[in-house]
């Protein structure tokens, strides 16, 4: 099946720093989503971004589907950005049917004041 | 207030007992999902349903069962056959299978 790899696995930042999280995937996809899981376990959908670039406040994401990767940028990080960031993809192959998203293992981010 | 409600927030299971986790959504979504998350790990798919009265096994369905009798509800039963049930369980839904995915707040299941 499709492989989804996220890097780095762990990241520690000083408050105010910028960071880039990466998601590589092994096959063609028609759907890519980024999620943030806060320290209390709640998962929030940050971006639905099968291709191109989107921005939402201090966060932005870029997906280059032809090169099979996506990047999540966090600027001017705050302690509330701490948690785990997951990317998830859906295969675009004809025989993939309506199979669910495949998740990466996540990047654990700690922002220190 | 639209969303996905999971209950209870914490649940304890005794040996040999079946327990049921509730998931209700009022988003009018067709597709619903159950994921299991172990400490420090990613999400693993247990079961999913794309339409009422139909559901499919995910990657780790053994020891679990589900039903989808109503569009709004997708309860998960952790049976006594699941020998290592301690985990954080997350329910999710989307309008259609490939659309934006939304999550409930989760249920922490522990074994007594």
mmCIF file of C-alpha atoms in Angstrom:
data_model
loop_
_atom_site.group_PDB
_atom_site.id
_atom_site.type_symbol
_atom_site.label_atom_id
_atom_site.label_comp_id
_atom_site.label_asym_id
_atom_site.label_seq_id
_atom_site.Cartn_x
_atom_site.Cartn_y
_atom_site.Cartn_z
ATOM 1 C CA UNK A 1 0.000 0.000 0.000
ATOM 2 C CA UNK A 2 0.901 3.645 -0.097
ATOM 3 C CA UNK A 3 3.637 4.821 2.283
ATOM 4 C CA UNK A 4 3.400 8.184 4.029
ATOM 5 C CA UNK A 5 6.539 9.458 5.729
ATOM 6 C CA UNK A 6 6.734 12.575 7.862
ATOM 7 C CA UNK A 7 9.845 14.403 8.948
ATOM 8 C CA UNK A 8 11.233 15.297 11.319
ATOM 9 C CA UNK A 9 9.664 12.941 13.865
ATOM 10 C CA UNK A 10 10.332 15.403 16.681
ATOM 11 C CA UNK A 11 11.003 19.127 16.708
ATOM 12 C CA UNK A 12 11.688 21.587 19.527
ATOM 13 C CA UNK A 13 11.386 25.307 18.824
ATOM 14 C CA UNK A 14 11.845 28.516 20.725
ATOM 15 C CA UNK A 15 8.735 30.662 20.689
ATOM 16 C CA UNK A 16 8.793 32.991 17.687
ATOM 17 C CA UNK A 17 10.824 30.652 15.465
ATOM 18 C CA UNK A 18 9.672 29.358 12.069
ATOM 19 C CA UNK A 19 9.548 25.720 11.017
ATOM 20 C CA UNK A 20 8.820 23.458 8.062
ATOM 21 C CA UNK A 21 7.298 20.012 8.365
ATOM 22 C CA UNK A 22 7.481 17.601 5.469
ATOM 23 C CA UNK A 23 5.220 14.802 4.215
ATOM 24 C CA UNK A 24 6.412 12.428 1.491
ATOM 25 C CA UNK A 25 4.151 9.862 -0.124
ATOM 26 C CA UNK A 26 4.979 6.940 -2.347
ATOM 27 C CA UNK A 27 2.167 7.026 -4.910
ATOM 28 C CA UNK A 28 -0.167 9.387 -6.740
ATOM 29 C CA UNK A 29 -2.783 10.963 -4.513
ATOM 30 C CA UNK A 30 -5.915 13.000 -5.122
ATOM 31 C CA UNK A 31 -6.395 14.223 -1.592
ATOM 32 C CA UNK A 32 -3.983 15.378 1.122
ATOM 33 C CA UNK A 33 -4.921 16.769 4.519
ATOM 34 C CA UNK A 34 -2.925 18.184 7.441
ATOM 35 C CA UNK A 35 -4.103 17.814 11.035
ATOM 36 C CA UNK A 36 -2.973 19.160 14.400
ATOM 37 C CA UNK A 37 -3.491 17.065 17.533
ATOM 38 C CA UNK A 38 -3.298 19.184 20.671
ATOM 39 C CA UNK A 39 -1.916 17.860 23.972
ATOM 40 C CA UNK A 40 -5.451 16.915 25.048
ATOM 41 C CA UNK A 41 -5.921 14.649 22.049
ATOM 42 C CA UNK A 42 -8.236 16.749 19.921
ATOM 43 C CA UNK A 43 -7.501 16.567 16.179
ATOM 44 C CA UNK A 44 -8.181 19.663 14.099
ATOM 45 C CA UNK A 45 -8.171 19.704 10.320
ATOM 46 C CA UNK A 46 -5.741 22.427 9.233
ATOM 47 C CA UNK A 47 -5.740 22.070 5.457
ATOM 48 C CA UNK A 48 -7.377 20.126 2.660
ATOM 49 C CA UNK A 49 -4.715 20.595 0.001
ATOM 50 C CA UNK A 50 -4.434 18.090 -2.869
ATOM 51 C CA UNK A 51 -2.232 20.565 -4.768
ATOM 52 C CA UNK A 52 -1.017 24.145 -4.662
ATOM 53 C CA UNK A 53 -0.596 26.463 -1.694
ATOM 54 C CA UNK A 54 -2.995 27.599 0.996
ATOM 55 C CA UNK A 55 -2.555 29.948 3.930
ATOM 56 C CA UNK A 56 -4.421 30.291 7.199
ATOM 57 C CA UNK A 57 -2.957 32.881 9.531
ATOM 58 C CA UNK A 58 0.559 31.871 10.585
ATOM 59 C CA UNK A 59 0.204 28.482 8.916
ATOM 60 C CA UNK A 60 0.561 27.674 5.267
ATOM 61 C CA UNK A 61 0.803 24.465 3.273
ATOM 62 C CA UNK A 62 2.096 23.540 -0.145
ATOM 63 C CA UNK A 63 1.524 20.270 -1.978
ATOM 64 C CA UNK A 64 3.527 19.330 -5.080
ATOM 65 C CA UNK A 65 1.597 16.272 -6.168
ATOM 66 C CA UNK A 66 3.826 15.529 -9.178
ATOM 67 C CA UNK A 67 6.842 15.250 -6.863
ATOM 68 C CA UNK A 68 4.867 13.469 -4.116
ATOM 69 C CA UNK A 69 5.404 15.748 -1.167
ATOM 70 C CA UNK A 70 3.698 18.364 0.925
ATOM 71 C CA UNK A 71 5.113 20.977 3.308
ATOM 72 C CA UNK A 72 3.519 22.639 6.301
ATOM 73 C CA UNK A 73 5.019 25.988 7.339
ATOM 74 C CA UNK A 74 4.564 27.417 10.800
ATOM 75 C CA UNK A 75 5.726 30.993 11.235
ATOM 76 C CA UNK A 76 6.282 32.897 14.489
ATOM 77 C CA UNK A 77 5.511 29.770 16.489
ATOM 78 C CA UNK A 78 3.589 29.985 19.754
ATOM 79 C CA UNK A 79 3.341 27.566 22.660
ATOM 80 C CA UNK A 80 -0.208 26.758 21.551
ATOM 81 C CA UNK A 81 1.242 25.294 18.352
ATOM 82 C CA UNK A 82 2.658 22.403 20.386
ATOM 83 C CA UNK A 83 1.272 18.952 19.657
ATOM 84 C CA UNK A 84 1.496 16.421 16.866
ATOM 85 C CA UNK A 85 1.036 17.252 13.200
ATOM 86 C CA UNK A 86 -0.260 14.517 10.902
ATOM 87 C CA UNK A 87 -0.578 14.404 7.163
ATOM 88 C CA UNK A 88 -2.984 11.970 5.508
ATOM 89 C CA UNK A 89 -3.434 11.038 1.866
ATOM 90 C CA UNK A 90 -5.878 9.237 -0.380
ATOM 91 C CA UNK A 91 -4.754 7.179 -3.361
ATOM 92 C CA UNK A 92 -5.785 8.354 -6.816
ATOM 93 C CA UNK A 93 -5.488 4.970 -8.508
ATOM 94 C CA UNK A 94 -8.574 3.744 -10.304
ATOM 95 C CA UNK A 95 -8.882 0.636 -8.193
ATOM 96 C CA UNK A 96 -8.516 2.483 -4.898
ATOM 97 C CA UNK A 97 -12.261 2.914 -4.737
ATOM 98 C CA UNK A 98 -13.319 4.934 -1.754
ATOM 99 C CA UNK A 99 -10.651 3.662 0.624
ATOM 100 C CA UNK A 100 -10.021 5.887 3.618
ATOM 101 C CA UNK A 101 -7.143 8.269 4.196
ATOM 102 C CA UNK A 102 -3.751 6.831 5.055
ATOM 103 C CA UNK A 103 -2.003 8.681 7.896
ATOM 104 C CA UNK A 104 1.656 9.319 8.473
ATOM 105 C CA UNK A 105 3.168 8.757 11.928
ATOM 106 C CA UNK A 106 3.257 12.460 12.680
ATOM 107 C CA UNK A 107 5.728 15.152 13.727
ATOM 108 C CA UNK A 108 5.734 15.990 17.440
ATOM 109 C CA UNK A 109 6.324 19.728 17.919
ATOM 110 C CA UNK A 110 7.216 21.342 21.230
ATOM 111 C CA UNK A 111 7.335 25.143 21.355
ATOM 112 C CA UNK A 112 9.168 26.516 24.371
ATOM 113 C CA UNK A 113 8.522 29.979 25.807
ATOM 114 C CA UNK B 1 -23.785 23.587 17.272
ATOM 115 C CA UNK B 2 -22.600 21.089 14.635
ATOM 116 C CA UNK B 3 -19.991 18.494 15.377
ATOM 117 C CA UNK B 4 -19.029 14.987 16.387
ATOM 118 C CA UNK B 5 -19.753 13.835 19.920
ATOM 119 C CA UNK B 6 -17.955 10.914 21.479
ATOM 120 C CA UNK B 7 -18.915 9.435 24.811
ATOM 121 C CA UNK B 8 -17.841 8.621 27.366
ATOM 122 C CA UNK B 9 -14.582 10.552 27.610
ATOM 123 C CA UNK B 10 -13.071 7.842 29.828
ATOM 124 C CA UNK B 11 -14.083 4.178 29.992
ATOM 125 C CA UNK B 12 -12.847 1.227 32.003
ATOM 126 C CA UNK B 13 -13.234 -2.375 30.954
ATOM 127 C CA UNK B 14 -13.056 -5.486 33.071
ATOM 128 C CA UNK B 15 -11.637 -8.757 31.821
ATOM 129 C CA UNK B 16 -14.074 -10.607 29.549
ATOM 130 C CA UNK B 17 -16.371 -7.611 29.218
ATOM 131 C CA UNK B 18 -17.678 -6.008 26.042
ATOM 132 C CA UNK B 19 -17.879 -2.222 26.044
ATOM 133 C CA UNK B 20 -19.449 0.158 23.544
ATOM 134 C CA UNK B 21 -18.114 3.574 22.579
ATOM 135 C CA UNK B 22 -20.620 6.066 21.240
ATOM 136 C CA UNK B 23 -20.106 8.377 18.251
ATOM 137 C CA UNK B 24 -22.819 10.769 17.060
ATOM 138 C CA UNK B 25 -22.567 13.444 14.372
ATOM 139 C CA UNK B 26 -25.020 16.152 13.310
ATOM 140 C CA UNK B 27 -23.051 17.256 10.248
ATOM 141 C CA UNK B 28 -25.181 15.173 7.857
ATOM 142 C CA UNK B 29 -22.029 13.308 6.813
ATOM 143 C CA UNK B 30 -22.265 10.050 4.890
ATOM 144 C CA UNK B 31 -18.885 8.605 5.889
ATOM 145 C CA UNK B 32 -17.816 7.734 9.433
ATOM 146 C CA UNK B 33 -14.614 6.179 10.795
ATOM 147 C CA UNK B 34 -13.080 4.686 13.927
ATOM 148 C CA UNK B 35 -9.358 5.012 14.646
ATOM 149 C CA UNK B 36 -7.208 3.666 17.435
ATOM 150 C CA UNK B 37 -4.217 5.608 18.760
ATOM 151 C CA UNK B 38 -1.642 4.114 21.118
ATOM 152 C CA UNK B 39 0.668 6.380 23.164
ATOM 153 C CA UNK B 40 3.150 8.213 20.969
ATOM 154 C CA UNK B 41 1.823 6.496 17.853
ATOM 155 C CA UNK B 42 -0.133 7.430 14.763
ATOM 156 C CA UNK B 43 -3.724 6.577 13.888
ATOM 157 C CA UNK B 44 -4.761 3.096 12.830
ATOM 158 C CA UNK B 45 -8.101 2.464 11.121
ATOM 159 C CA UNK B 46 -10.455 0.007 12.805
ATOM 160 C CA UNK B 47 -13.697 0.242 10.781
ATOM 161 C CA UNK B 48 -15.339 2.676 8.407
ATOM 162 C CA UNK B 49 -18.769 3.198 6.922
ATOM 163 C CA UNK B 50 -19.575 5.101 3.753
ATOM 164 C CA UNK B 51 -23.346 4.756 3.960
ATOM 165 C CA UNK B 52 -26.052 3.602 6.343
ATOM 166 C CA UNK B 53 -26.253 -0.176 6.839
ATOM 167 C CA UNK B 54 -22.837 -0.726 5.307
ATOM 168 C CA UNK B 55 -19.359 -0.816 6.851
ATOM 169 C CA UNK B 56 -15.892 -2.110 5.999
ATOM 170 C CA UNK B 57 -13.015 -3.495 8.052
ATOM 171 C CA UNK B 58 -9.948 -1.366 8.430
ATOM 172 C CA UNK B 59 -6.397 -2.437 9.224
ATOM 173 C CA UNK B 60 -7.022 -3.657 12.791
ATOM 174 C CA UNK B 61 -10.673 -4.819 12.929
ATOM 175 C CA UNK B 62 -10.090 -8.009 14.931
ATOM 176 C CA UNK B 63 -11.748 -7.849 18.346
ATOM 177 C CA UNK B 64 -14.016 -4.947 17.376
ATOM 178 C CA UNK B 65 -17.509 -4.657 15.915
ATOM 179 C CA UNK B 66 -19.625 -1.769 14.621
ATOM 180 C CA UNK B 67 -23.107 -0.977 13.356
ATOM 181 C CA UNK B 68 -24.502 1.822 11.203
ATOM 182 C CA UNK B 69 -28.258 1.742 11.588
ATOM 183 C CA UNK B 70 -28.616 5.533 11.432
ATOM 184 C CA UNK B 71 -26.695 8.107 9.455
ATOM 185 C CA UNK B 72 -25.860 10.057 12.616
ATOM 186 C CA UNK B 73 -24.536 7.175 14.695
ATOM 187 C CA UNK B 74 -21.595 4.772 14.413
ATOM 188 C CA UNK B 75 -21.017 2.940 17.715
ATOM 189 C CA UNK B 76 -17.919 0.814 18.267
ATOM 190 C CA UNK B 77 -17.978 -2.294 20.475
ATOM 191 C CA UNK B 78 -14.701 -3.490 21.926
ATOM 192 C CA UNK B 79 -15.254 -7.201 22.515
ATOM 193 C CA UNK B 80 -13.558 -9.545 24.963
ATOM 194 C CA UNK B 81 -11.638 -10.943 21.979
ATOM 195 C CA UNK B 82 -9.593 -7.718 21.864
ATOM 196 C CA UNK B 83 -6.778 -8.655 24.228
ATOM 197 C CA UNK B 84 -5.053 -5.285 24.327
ATOM 198 C CA UNK B 85 -7.826 -2.690 24.246
ATOM 199 C CA UNK B 86 -6.135 0.082 26.223
ATOM 200 C CA UNK B 87 -5.859 2.997 23.792
ATOM 201 C CA UNK B 88 -7.314 6.341 22.738
ATOM 202 C CA UNK B 89 -10.233 5.860 20.321
ATOM 203 C CA UNK B 90 -11.126 8.545 17.803
ATOM 204 C CA UNK B 91 -14.274 8.790 15.716
ATOM 205 C CA UNK B 92 -14.283 10.864 12.518
ATOM 206 C CA UNK B 93 -16.635 11.765 9.702
ATOM 207 C CA UNK B 94 -16.613 13.347 6.268
ATOM 208 C CA UNK B 95 -19.329 14.419 3.882
ATOM 209 C CA UNK B 96 -18.113 11.844 1.383
ATOM 210 C CA UNK B 97 -15.122 9.476 1.647
ATOM 211 C CA UNK B 98 -12.591 11.812 0.007
ATOM 212 C CA UNK B 99 -13.722 15.065 1.546
ATOM 213 C CA UNK B 100 -12.402 16.993 4.515
ATOM 214 C CA UNK B 101 -12.211 14.789 7.637
ATOM 215 C CA UNK B 102 -13.394 15.947 11.052
ATOM 216 C CA UNK B 103 -12.725 14.274 14.409
ATOM 217 C CA UNK B 104 -14.523 13.888 17.716
ATOM 218 C CA UNK B 105 -12.699 14.542 20.984
ATOM 219 C CA UNK B 106 -11.923 10.876 21.653
ATOM 220 C CA UNK B 107 -12.513 8.191 24.296
ATOM 221 C CA UNK B 108 -9.717 6.863 26.493
ATOM 222 C CA UNK B 109 -10.307 3.170 27.189
ATOM 223 C CA UNK B 110 -8.412 1.431 29.977
ATOM 224 C CA UNK B 111 -8.501 -2.105 31.347
ATOM 225 C CA UNK B 112 -9.093 -2.670 35.062
#
